[in-house]
mmCIF file of C-alpha atoms in Angstrom:
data_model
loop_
_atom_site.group_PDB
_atom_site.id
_atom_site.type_symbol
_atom_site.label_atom_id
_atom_site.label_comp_id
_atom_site.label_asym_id
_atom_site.label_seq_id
_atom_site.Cartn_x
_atom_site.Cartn_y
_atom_site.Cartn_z
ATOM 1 C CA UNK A 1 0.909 -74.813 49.509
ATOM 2 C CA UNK A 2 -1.433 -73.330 51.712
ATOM 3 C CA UNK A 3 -1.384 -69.952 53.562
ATOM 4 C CA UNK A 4 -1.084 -70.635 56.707
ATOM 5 C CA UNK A 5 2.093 -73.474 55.916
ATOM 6 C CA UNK A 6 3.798 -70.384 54.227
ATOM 7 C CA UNK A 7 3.097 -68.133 57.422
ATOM 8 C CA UNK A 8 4.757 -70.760 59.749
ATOM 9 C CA UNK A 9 7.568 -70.957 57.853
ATOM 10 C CA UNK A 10 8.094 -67.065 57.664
ATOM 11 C CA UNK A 11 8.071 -67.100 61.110
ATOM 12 C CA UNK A 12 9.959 -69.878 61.930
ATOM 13 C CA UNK A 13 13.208 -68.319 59.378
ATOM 14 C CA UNK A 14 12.303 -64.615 61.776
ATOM 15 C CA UNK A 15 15.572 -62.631 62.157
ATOM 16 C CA UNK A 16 15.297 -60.353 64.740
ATOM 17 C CA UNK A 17 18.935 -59.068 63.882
ATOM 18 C CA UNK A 18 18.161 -58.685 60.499
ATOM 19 C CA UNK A 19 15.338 -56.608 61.218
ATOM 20 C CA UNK A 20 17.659 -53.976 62.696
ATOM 21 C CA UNK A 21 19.655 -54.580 59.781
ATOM 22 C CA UNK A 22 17.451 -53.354 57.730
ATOM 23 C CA UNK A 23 15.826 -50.282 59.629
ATOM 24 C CA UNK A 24 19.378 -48.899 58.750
ATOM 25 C CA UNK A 25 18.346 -49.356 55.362
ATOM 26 C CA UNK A 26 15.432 -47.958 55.912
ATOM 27 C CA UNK A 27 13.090 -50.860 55.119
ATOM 28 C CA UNK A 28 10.490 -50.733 57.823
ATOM 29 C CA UNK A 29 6.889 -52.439 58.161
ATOM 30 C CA UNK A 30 4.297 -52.521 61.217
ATOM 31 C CA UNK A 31 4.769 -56.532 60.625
ATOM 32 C CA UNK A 32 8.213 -57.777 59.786
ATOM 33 C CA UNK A 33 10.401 -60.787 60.503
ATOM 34 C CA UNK A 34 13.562 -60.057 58.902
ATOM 35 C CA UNK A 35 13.154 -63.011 56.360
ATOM 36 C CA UNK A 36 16.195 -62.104 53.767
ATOM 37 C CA UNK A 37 15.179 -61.405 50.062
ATOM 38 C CA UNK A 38 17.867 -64.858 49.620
ATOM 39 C CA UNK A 39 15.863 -67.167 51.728
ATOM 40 C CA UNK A 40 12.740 -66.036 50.506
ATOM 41 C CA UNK A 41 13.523 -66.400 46.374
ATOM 42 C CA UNK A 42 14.106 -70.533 47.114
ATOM 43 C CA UNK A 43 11.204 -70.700 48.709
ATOM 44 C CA UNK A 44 9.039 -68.876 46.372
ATOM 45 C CA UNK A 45 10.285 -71.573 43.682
ATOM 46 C CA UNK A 46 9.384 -74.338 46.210
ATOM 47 C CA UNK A 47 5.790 -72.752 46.339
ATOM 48 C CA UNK A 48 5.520 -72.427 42.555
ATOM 49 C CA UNK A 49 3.365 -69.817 40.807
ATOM 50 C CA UNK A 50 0.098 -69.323 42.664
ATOM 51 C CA UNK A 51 -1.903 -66.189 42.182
ATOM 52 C CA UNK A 52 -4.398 -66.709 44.612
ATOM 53 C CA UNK A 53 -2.219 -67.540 47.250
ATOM 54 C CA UNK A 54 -0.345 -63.942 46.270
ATOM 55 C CA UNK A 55 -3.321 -61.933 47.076
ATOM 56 C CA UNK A 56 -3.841 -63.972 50.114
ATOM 57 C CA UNK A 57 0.087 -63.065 51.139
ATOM 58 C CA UNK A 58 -0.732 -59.783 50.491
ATOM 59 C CA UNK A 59 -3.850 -59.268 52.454
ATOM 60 C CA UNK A 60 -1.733 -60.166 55.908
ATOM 61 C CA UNK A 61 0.061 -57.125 55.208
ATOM 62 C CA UNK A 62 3.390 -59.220 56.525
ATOM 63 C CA UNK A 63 6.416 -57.757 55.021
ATOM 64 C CA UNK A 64 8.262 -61.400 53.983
ATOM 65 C CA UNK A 65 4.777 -62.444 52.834
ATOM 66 C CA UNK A 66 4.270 -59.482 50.379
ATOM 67 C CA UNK A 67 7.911 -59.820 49.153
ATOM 68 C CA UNK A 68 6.799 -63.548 48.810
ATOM 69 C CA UNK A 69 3.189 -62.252 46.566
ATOM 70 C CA UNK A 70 5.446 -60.275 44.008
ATOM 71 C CA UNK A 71 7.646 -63.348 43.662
ATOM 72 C CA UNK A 72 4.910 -66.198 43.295
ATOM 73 C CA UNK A 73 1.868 -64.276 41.253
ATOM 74 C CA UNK A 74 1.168 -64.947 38.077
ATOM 75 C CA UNK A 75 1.642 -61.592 35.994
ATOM 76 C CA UNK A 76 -0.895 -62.790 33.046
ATOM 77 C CA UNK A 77 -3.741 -62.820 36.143
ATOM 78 C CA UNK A 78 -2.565 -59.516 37.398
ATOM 79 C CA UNK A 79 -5.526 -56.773 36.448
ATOM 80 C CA UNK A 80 -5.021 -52.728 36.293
ATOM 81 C CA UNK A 81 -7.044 -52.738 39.789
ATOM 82 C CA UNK A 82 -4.669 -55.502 41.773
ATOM 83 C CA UNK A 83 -1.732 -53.182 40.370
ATOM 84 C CA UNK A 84 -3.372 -49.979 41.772
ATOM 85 C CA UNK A 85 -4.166 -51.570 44.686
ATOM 86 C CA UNK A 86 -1.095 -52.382 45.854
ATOM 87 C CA UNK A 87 1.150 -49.657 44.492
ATOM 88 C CA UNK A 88 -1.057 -47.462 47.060
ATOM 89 C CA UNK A 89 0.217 -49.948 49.810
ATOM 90 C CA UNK A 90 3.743 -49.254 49.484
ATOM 91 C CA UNK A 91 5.237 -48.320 52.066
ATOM 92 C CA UNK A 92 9.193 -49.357 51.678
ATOM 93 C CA UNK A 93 11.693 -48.810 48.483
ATOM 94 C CA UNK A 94 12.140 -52.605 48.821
ATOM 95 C CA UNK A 95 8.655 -54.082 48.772
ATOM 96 C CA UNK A 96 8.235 -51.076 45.461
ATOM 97 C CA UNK A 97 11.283 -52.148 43.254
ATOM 98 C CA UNK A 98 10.879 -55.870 44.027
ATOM 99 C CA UNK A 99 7.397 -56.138 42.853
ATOM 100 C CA UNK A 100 8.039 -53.778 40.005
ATOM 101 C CA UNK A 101 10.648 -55.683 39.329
ATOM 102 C CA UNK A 102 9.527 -58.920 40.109
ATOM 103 C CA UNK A 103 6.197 -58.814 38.525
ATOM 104 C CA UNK A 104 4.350 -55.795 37.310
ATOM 105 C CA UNK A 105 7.573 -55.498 34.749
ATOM 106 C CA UNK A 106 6.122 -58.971 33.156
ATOM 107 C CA UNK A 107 2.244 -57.558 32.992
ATOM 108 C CA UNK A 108 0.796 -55.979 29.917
ATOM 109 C CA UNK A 109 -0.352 -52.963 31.784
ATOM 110 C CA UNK A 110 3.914 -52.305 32.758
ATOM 111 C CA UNK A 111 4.372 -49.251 30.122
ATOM 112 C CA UNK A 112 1.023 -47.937 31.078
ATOM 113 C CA UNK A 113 1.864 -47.389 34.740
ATOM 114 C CA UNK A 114 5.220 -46.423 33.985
ATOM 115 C CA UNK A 115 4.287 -43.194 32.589
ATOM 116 C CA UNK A 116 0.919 -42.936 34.934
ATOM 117 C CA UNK A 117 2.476 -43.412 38.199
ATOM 118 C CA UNK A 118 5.120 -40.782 36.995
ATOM 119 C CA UNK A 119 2.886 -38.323 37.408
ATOM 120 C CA UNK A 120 1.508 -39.383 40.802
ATOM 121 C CA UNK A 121 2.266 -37.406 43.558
ATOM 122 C CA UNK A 122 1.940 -40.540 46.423
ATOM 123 C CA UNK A 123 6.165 -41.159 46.775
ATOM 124 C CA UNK A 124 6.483 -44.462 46.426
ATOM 125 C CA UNK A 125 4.027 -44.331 43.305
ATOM 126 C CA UNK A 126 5.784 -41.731 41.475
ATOM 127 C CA UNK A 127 8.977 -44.341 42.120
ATOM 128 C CA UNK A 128 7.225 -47.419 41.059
ATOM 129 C CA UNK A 129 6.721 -45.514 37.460
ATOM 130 C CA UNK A 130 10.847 -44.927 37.412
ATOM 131 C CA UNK A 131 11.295 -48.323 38.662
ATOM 132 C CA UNK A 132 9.335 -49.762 35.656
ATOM 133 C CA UNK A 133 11.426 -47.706 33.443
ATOM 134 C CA UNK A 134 14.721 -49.072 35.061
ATOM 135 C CA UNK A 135 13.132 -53.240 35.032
ATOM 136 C CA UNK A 136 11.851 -52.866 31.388
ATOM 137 C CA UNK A 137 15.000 -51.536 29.951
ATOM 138 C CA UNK A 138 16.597 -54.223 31.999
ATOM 139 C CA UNK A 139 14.048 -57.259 31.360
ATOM 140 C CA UNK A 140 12.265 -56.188 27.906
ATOM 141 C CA UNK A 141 15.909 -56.277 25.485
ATOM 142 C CA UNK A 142 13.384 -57.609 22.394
ATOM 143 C CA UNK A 143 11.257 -54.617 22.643
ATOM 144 C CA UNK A 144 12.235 -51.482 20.445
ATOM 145 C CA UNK A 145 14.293 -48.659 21.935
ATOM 146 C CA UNK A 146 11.685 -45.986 20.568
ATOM 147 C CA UNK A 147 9.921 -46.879 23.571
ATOM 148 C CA UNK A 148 12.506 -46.096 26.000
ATOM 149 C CA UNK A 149 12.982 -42.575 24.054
ATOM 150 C CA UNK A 150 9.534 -41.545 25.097
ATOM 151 C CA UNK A 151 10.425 -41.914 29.044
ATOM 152 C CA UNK A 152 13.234 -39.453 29.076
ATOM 153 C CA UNK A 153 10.856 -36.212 28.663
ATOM 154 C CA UNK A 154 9.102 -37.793 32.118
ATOM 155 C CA UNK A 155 12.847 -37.984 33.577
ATOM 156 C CA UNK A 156 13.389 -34.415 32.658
ATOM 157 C CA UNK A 157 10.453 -33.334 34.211
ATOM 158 C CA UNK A 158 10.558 -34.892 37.580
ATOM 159 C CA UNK A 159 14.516 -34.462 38.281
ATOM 160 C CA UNK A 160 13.739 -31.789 40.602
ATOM 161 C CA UNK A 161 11.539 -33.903 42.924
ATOM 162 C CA UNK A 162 13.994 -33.433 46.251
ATOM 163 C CA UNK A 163 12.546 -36.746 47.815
ATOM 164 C CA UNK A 164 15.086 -39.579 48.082
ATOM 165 C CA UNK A 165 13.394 -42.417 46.829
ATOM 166 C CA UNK A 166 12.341 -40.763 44.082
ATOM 167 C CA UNK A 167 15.535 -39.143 42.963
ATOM 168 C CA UNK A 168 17.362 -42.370 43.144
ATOM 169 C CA UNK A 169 14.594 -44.085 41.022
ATOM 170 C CA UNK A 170 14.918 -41.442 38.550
ATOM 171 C CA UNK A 171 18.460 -41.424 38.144
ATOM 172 C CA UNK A 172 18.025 -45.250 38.237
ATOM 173 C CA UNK A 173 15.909 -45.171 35.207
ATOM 174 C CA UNK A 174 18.154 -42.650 33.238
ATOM 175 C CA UNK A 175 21.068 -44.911 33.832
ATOM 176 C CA UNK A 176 19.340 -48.204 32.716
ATOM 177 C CA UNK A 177 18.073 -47.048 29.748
ATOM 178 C CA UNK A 178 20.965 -45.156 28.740
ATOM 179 C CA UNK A 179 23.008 -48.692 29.362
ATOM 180 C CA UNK A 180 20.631 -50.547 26.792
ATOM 181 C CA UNK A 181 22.026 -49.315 23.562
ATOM 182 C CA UNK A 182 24.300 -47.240 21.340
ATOM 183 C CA UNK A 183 21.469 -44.845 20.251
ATOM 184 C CA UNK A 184 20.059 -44.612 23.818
ATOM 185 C CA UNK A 185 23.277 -44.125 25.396
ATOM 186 C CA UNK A 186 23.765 -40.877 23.235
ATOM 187 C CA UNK A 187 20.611 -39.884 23.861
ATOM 188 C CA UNK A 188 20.545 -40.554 27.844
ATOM 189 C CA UNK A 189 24.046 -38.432 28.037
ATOM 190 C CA UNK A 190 22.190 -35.269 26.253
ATOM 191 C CA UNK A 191 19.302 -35.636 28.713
ATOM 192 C CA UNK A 192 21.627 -36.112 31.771
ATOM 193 C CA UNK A 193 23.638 -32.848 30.414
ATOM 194 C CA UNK A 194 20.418 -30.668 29.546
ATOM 195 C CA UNK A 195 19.258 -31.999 33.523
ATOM 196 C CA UNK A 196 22.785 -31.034 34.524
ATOM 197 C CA UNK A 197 21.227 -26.832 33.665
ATOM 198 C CA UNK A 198 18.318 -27.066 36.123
ATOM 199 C CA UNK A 199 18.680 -24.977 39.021
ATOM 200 C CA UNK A 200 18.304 -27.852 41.235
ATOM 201 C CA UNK A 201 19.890 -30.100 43.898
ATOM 202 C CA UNK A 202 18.566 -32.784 42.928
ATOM 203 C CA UNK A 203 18.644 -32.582 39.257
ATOM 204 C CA UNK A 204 22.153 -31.979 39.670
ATOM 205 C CA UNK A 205 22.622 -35.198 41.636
ATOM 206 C CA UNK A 206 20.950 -37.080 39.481
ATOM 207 C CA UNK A 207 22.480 -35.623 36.336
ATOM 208 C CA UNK A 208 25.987 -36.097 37.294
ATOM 209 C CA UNK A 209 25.803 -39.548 38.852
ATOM 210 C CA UNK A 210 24.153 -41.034 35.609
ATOM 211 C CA UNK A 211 27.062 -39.176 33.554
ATOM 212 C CA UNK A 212 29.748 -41.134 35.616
ATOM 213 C CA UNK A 213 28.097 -44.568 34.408
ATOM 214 C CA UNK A 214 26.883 -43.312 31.099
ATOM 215 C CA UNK A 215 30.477 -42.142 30.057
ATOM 216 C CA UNK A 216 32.419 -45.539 31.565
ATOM 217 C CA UNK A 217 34.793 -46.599 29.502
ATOM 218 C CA UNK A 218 34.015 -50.090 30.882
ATOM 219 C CA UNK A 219 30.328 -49.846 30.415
ATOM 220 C CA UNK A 220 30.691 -48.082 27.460
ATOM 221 C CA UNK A 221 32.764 -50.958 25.993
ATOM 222 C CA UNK A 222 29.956 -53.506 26.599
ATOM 223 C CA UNK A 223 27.294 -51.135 25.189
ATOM 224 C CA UNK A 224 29.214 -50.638 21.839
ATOM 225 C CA UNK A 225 30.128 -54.745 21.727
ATOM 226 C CA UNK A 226 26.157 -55.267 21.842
ATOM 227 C CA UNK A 227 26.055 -53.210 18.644
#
């Protein structure tokens, strides 16, 4: 499929009431068409994995059409510059957690960026690193939970970051990972308690929210039935 085809149909499915939907939401973009993230995943099958037409989606700098480029690219074609090319472009918490999610989750630079864009000071960059965190706890259950250990001193250190995106995608990450297993569960409820001290609003938030899920007798269940 070519790009133009792909552009007519985006424009053809245009929603203008979903668009207001989602400004509530706050997903926003100078070019939007209110395409919904369940019309667009059949279609992305329908396409089929194409990683130049992804970077060709992405250039337009449509919203539906970048949702579309995380969906279709190929992540073993993805390089370290395409990755820090586009994290720069982010400009919604939906186009950020559905390509991290999506595809730079499935790339071999994924851990990398997870603890690089942590330090970044660019807000939807510094989420895109806890977002990682959250999909490769999620997506990665082969890989050893040593690696997930090493993300909590990042989680620690940025619980105090007040912005909203990135306090959700923090707490987002401590939740995930403390969800994955026996061991990290234990560990993820000292972290959430020694956050819990921090003379901070958001740490706070973030602290006791993850505690609620992290101590669920119903989530806990699961967790020690995966044992």
């Amino acid at each position: 499929m070519e790009l133009e085809q792909v552009l007519k149909w985006i424009k053809s499915n245009a929603n203008p009431k979903a668009v207001e939907g989602m400004a509530r939401f706050a997903i926003s973009s100078p070019i939007i068409y209110g395409v919904t993230i369940n019309k667009l995943r059949p279609f992305a099958k329908l396409i089929g994995k194409n990683h130049r037409l992804s970077l060709e989606l992405w250039k337009t700098k449509i919203h539906e059409a970048r949702l579309l480029a995380t969906m279709i690219d190929e992540p073993d074609k993805v390089t370290e510059k395409q990755m820090e090319k586009w994290v720069k472009e982010f400009k919604s918490w939906d186009i950020c957690d559905q390509c991290c999610s999506n595809l730079f989750d499935k790339t071999s630079f994924a851990y990398q960026k997870a603890f690089e864009w942590s330090e970044r000071e660019e807000e939807f960059v510094k989420r895109a690193g806890f977002v990682l965190m959250a999909t490769l706890s999620i997506h990665n259950k082969k890989d050893d939970d040593k690696e997930f250990e090493k993300f909590f001193p990042i989680i620690i250190r940025e619980a105090t970051d007040e912005r909203n995106f990135v306090r959700k995608a923090v707490n987002w990450a401590l939740r995930q990972i403390g969800k994955r297993s026996v061991f990290l569960n234990q560990k993820a409820i000292e972290v959430a308690n020694q956050i819990l001290t921090i003379d901070s609003k958001s740490a706070k938030w973030i602290a006791k929210d993850a505690l609620k899920e992290l101590t669920n007798e119903k989530i806990l269940r699961r967790i020690f039935a995966r044992k």
